[in-house]
Coordinates of C-alpha atoms in Angstrom, one line a residue:
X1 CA -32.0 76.3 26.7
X2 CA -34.3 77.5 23.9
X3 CA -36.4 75.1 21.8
X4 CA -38.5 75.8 18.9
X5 CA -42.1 74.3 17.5
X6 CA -43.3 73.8 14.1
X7 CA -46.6 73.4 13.8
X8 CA -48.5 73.2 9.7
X9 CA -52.3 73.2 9.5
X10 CA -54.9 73.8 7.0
X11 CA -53.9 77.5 6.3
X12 CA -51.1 78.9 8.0
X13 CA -47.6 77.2 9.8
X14 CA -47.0 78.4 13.2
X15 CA -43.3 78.7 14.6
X16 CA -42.4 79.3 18.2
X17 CA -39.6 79.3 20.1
X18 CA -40.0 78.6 23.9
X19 CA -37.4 77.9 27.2
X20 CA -36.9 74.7 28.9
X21 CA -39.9 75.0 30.9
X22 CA -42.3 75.6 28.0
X23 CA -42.4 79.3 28.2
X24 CA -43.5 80.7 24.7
X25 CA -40.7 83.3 24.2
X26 CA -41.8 84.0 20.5
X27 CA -44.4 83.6 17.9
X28 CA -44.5 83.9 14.2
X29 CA -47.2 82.9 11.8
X30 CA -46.7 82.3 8.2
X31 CA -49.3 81.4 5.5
X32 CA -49.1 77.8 4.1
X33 CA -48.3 78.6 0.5
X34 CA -46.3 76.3 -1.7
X35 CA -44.0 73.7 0.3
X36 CA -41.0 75.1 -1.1
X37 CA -42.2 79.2 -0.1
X38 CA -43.3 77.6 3.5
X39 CA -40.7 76.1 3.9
X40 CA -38.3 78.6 3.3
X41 CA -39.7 81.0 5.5
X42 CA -39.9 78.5 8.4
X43 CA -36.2 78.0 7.7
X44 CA -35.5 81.7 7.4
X45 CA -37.2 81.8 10.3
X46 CA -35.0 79.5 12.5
X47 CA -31.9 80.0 11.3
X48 CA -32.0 83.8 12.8
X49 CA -31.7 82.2 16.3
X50 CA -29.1 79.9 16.7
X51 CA -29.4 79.0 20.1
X52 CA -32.0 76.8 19.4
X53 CA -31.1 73.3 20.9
X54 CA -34.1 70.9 19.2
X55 CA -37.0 71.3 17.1
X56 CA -40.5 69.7 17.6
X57 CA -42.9 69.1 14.4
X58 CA -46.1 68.9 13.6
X59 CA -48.5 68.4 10.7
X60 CA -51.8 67.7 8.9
X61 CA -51.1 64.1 7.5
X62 CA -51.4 61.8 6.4
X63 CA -47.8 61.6 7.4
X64 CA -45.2 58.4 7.6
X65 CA -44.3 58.2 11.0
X66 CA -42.4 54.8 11.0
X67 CA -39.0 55.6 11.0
X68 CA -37.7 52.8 9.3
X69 CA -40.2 53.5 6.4
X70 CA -37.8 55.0 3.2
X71 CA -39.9 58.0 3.3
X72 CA -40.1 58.5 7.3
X73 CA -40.8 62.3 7.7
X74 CA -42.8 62.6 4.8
X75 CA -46.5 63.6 4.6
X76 CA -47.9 61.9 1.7
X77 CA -51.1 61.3 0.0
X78 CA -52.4 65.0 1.1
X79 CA -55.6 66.4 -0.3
X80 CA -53.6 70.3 0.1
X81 CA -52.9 71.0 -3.2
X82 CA -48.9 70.4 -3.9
X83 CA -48.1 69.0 -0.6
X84 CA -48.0 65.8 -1.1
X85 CA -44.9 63.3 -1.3
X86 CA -43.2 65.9 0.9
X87 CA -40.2 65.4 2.5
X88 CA -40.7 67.7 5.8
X89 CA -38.7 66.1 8.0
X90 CA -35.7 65.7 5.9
X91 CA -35.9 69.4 4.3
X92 CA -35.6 71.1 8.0
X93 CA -33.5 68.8 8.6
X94 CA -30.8 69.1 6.1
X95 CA -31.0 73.5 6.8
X96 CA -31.6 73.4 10.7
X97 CA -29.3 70.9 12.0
X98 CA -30.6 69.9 15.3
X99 CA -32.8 67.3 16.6
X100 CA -36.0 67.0 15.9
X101 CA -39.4 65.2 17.0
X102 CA -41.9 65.0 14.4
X103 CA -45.6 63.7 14.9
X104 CA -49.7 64.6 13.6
X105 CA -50.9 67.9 14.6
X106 CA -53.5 66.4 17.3
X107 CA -51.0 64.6 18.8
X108 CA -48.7 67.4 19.6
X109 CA -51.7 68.9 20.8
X110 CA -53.0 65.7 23.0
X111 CA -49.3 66.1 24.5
X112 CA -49.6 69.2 25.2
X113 CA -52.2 69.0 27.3
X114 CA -50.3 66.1 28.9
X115 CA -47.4 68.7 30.0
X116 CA -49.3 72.0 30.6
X117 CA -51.4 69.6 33.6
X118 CA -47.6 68.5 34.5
X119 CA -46.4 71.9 35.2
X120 CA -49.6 73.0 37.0
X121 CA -48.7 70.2 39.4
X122 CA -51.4 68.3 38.8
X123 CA -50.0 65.8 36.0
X124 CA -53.0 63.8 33.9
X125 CA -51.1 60.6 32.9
X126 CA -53.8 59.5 30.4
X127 CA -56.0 61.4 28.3
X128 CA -57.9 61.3 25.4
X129 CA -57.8 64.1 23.2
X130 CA -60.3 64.6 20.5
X131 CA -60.8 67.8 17.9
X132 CA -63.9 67.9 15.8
X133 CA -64.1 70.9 13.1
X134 CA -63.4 69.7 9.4
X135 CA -62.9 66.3 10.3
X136 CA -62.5 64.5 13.8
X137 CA -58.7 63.2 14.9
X138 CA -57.3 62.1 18.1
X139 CA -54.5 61.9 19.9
X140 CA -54.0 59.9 23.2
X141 CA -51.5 60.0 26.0
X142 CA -51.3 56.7 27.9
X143 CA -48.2 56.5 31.1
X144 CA -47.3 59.8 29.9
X145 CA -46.4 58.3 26.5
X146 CA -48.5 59.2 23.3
X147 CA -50.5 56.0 21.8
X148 CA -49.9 54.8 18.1
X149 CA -46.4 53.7 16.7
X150 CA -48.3 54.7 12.9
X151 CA -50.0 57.9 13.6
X152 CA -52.6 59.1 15.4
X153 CA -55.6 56.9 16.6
X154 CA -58.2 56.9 14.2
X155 CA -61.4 57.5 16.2
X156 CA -63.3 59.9 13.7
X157 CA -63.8 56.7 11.9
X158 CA -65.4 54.2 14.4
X159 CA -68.7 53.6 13.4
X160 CA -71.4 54.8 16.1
X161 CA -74.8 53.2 16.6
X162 CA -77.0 55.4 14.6
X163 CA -79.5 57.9 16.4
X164 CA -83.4 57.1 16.1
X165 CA -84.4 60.1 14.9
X166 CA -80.8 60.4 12.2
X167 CA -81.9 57.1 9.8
X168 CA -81.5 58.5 6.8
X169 CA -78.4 60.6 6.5
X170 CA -75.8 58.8 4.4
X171 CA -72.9 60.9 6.6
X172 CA -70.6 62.7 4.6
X173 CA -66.8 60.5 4.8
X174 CA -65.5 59.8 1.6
X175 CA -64.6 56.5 2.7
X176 CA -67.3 55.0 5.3
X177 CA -70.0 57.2 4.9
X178 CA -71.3 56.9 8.1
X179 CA -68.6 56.6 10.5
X180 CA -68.0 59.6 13.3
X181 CA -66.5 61.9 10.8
X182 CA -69.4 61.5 8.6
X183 CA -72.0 62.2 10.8
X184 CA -70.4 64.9 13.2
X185 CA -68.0 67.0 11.3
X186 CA -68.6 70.7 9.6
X187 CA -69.3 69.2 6.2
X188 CA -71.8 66.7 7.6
X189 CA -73.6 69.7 8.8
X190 CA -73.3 71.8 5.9
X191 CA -74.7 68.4 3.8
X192 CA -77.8 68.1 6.4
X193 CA -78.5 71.6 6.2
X194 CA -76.5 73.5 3.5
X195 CA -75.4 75.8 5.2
X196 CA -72.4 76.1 8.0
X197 CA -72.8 74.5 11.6
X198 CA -72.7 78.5 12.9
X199 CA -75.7 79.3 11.2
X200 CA -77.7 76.1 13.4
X201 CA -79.4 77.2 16.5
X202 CA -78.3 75.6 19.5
X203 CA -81.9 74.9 20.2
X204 CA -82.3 72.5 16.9
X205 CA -82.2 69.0 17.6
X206 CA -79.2 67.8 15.9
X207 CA -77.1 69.4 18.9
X208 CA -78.4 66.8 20.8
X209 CA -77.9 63.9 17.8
X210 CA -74.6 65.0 17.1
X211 CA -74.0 64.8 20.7
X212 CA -75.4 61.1 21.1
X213 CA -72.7 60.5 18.6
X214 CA -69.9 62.1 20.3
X215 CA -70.5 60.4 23.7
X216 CA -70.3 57.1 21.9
X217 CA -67.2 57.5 21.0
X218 CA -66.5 58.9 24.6
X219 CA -67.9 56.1 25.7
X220 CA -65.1 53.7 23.2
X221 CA -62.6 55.5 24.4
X222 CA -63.4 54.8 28.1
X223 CA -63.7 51.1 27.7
X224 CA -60.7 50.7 26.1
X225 CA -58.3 53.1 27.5
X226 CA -59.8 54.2 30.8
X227 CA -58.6 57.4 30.3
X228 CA -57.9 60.5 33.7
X229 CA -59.7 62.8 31.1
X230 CA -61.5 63.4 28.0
X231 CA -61.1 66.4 26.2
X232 CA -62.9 67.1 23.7
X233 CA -62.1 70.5 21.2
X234 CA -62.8 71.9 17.9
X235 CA -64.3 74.6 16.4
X236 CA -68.0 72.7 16.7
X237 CA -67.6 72.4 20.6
X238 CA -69.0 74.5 22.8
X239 CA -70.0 75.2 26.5
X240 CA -73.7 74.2 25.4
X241 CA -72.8 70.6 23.2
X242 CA -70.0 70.0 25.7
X243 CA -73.1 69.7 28.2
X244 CA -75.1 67.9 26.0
X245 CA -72.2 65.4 25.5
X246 CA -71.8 64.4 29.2
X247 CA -75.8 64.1 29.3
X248 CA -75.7 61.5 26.7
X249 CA -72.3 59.6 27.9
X250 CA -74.2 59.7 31.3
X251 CA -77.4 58.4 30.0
X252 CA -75.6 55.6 27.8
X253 CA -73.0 54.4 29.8
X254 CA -75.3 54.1 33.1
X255 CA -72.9 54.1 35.5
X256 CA -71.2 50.9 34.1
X257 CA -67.9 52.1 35.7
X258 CA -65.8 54.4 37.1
X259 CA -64.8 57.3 35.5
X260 CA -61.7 59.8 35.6
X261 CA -61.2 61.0 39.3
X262 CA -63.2 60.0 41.7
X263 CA -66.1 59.6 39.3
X264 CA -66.4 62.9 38.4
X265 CA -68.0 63.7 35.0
X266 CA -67.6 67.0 35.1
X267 CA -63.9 66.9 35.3
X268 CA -63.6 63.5 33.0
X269 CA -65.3 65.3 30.4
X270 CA -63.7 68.9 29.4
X271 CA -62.8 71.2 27.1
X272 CA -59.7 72.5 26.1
X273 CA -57.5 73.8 29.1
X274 CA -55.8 76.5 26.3
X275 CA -55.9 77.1 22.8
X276 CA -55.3 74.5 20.0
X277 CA -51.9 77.0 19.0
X278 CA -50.8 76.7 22.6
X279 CA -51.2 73.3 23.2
X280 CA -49.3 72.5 20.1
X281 CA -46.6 74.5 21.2
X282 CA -46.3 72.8 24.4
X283 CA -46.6 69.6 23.0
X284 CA -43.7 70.2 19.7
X285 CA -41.2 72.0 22.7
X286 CA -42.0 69.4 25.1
X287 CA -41.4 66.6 22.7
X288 CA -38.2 68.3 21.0
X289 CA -36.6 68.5 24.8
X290 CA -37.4 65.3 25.1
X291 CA -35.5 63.8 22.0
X292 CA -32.4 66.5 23.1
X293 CA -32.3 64.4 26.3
X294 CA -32.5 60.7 25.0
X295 CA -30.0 58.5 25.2
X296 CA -29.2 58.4 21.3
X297 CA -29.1 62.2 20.8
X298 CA -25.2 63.0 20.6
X299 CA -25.9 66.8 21.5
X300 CA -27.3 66.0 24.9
X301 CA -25.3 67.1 27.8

């Protein structure tokens, strides 16, 4: 059985077409243009392979994921120029004809990471997944079972206790100022310093600020979760702040409780097992199989 993924983001759409076990058979990236150009090509796309059983989706949102809402499938009030009040969902739909999941980019990608430890044999049946570039989403797998009926959870936008030595920033969020997102993300950077978060030195201070930040919300997530994993991603994370993280989660949390498996930092605290792409793919197949197989889906077998 084949299965396909859909996958939108800032710049480009991503379709793939993978076998039962999650196997990525094909790959085609297109750029995101207008909806209806995108579109057409993701359709064009699909329709050359028929024997695709069920489709999983993802997108940048904001996106109406209650599915008795009129406009279920839709992403909405988007800040991408012309693509918002969008009827995804229902535009594949209508063309493609087969069942599909449809959920927020990080989530497919939280998911993802929920299968790929599933087919390595060594399943993680709660994780938190967080991605910090241009802003800072989340996705969270809880019993195997991604968390939040709305969307994804919002934890870019908790509000962290503010560093010593970081009074004076305003943060950068359009909304809270302050919050994570404002205080962590690549425009937060590029407001502190004007210039990009690649041009900083790993040596300057704010690593370790930024960090402080970041394990706080670590930290959030552990108490109310208690989470196998945390994995954190995004084009700001590297081998050097993903150290600096775990130093400050460490230092904050004190050993309140245990973490993960068998207390083990290093391994509650990690990057990325594969790339964002790859993830998502696992994720969009995993959850179109699983919507082939329910109970209401009249193509099941």
């Amino acid at each position: 059985m084949l299965l396909g993924s859909i996958e939108l983001r800032d710049h480009d759409v991503t379709c793939a077409i993978s076998d039962n076990q999650m196997n990525i058979k094909d790959k085609v990236d297109f750029p995101l243009n207008t909806p209806n150009e995108t579109l057409s090509n993701v359709i064009k796309y699909f329709k050359n392979v028929t024997e695709v059983k069920a489709i999983g989706i993802s997108s940048f949102g904001p996106l109406e994921l209650r599915n008795y809402a009129p406009n279920y499938g839709y992403i909405t009030d988007s800040s991408r120029p012309n693509w918002s009040n969008i009827n995804l969902l229902g535009t594949l739909k209508k063309h493609l004809k087969v069942p599909m999941s449809f959920t927020t980019d990080v989530n497919s990608t939280a998911y993802g990471e929920y299968i790929f430890s599933v087919l390595q044999n060594n399943p993680v049946m709660s994780l938190v997944y967080m991605t910090i570039s241009k802003g800072v989403g989340a996705g969270i797998v809880n019993a195997g079972e991604l968390v939040g009926y709305k969307g994804s959870p919002e934890i870019g936008h908790i509000y962290p206790k503010r560093h010593p030595k970081d009074q004076v920033f305003k943060g950068t969020c359009p909304y809270q100022g302050d919050c994570l997102e404002g205080l962590v993300s690549e425009s937060a950077f590029q407001a502190r310093f004007n210039k990009s978060y690649k041009e900083i030195s790993m040596f300057n201070p704010i690593w370790d600020i930024v960090a402080y930040y970041i394990a706080q919300s670590a930290i959030q997530s552990t108490l109310l979760i208690r989470p196998q994993k945390i994995i954190i991603g995004g084009d700001i994370i590297n081998k050097i702040e993903i150290q600096k993280i775990k130093e400050q989660f460490q230092k904050l949390f004190n050993g309140y409780l245990s973490v993960g498996d068998n207390n083990n930092l290093n391994n509650y605290i990690t990057t990325p097992s594969n790339s964002s792409t790859k993830l998502s793919i696992i994720g969009n197949t995993a959850l179109a199989k699983k919507i082939y197989y329910s109970d209401a889906n009249i193509y099941a077998k």
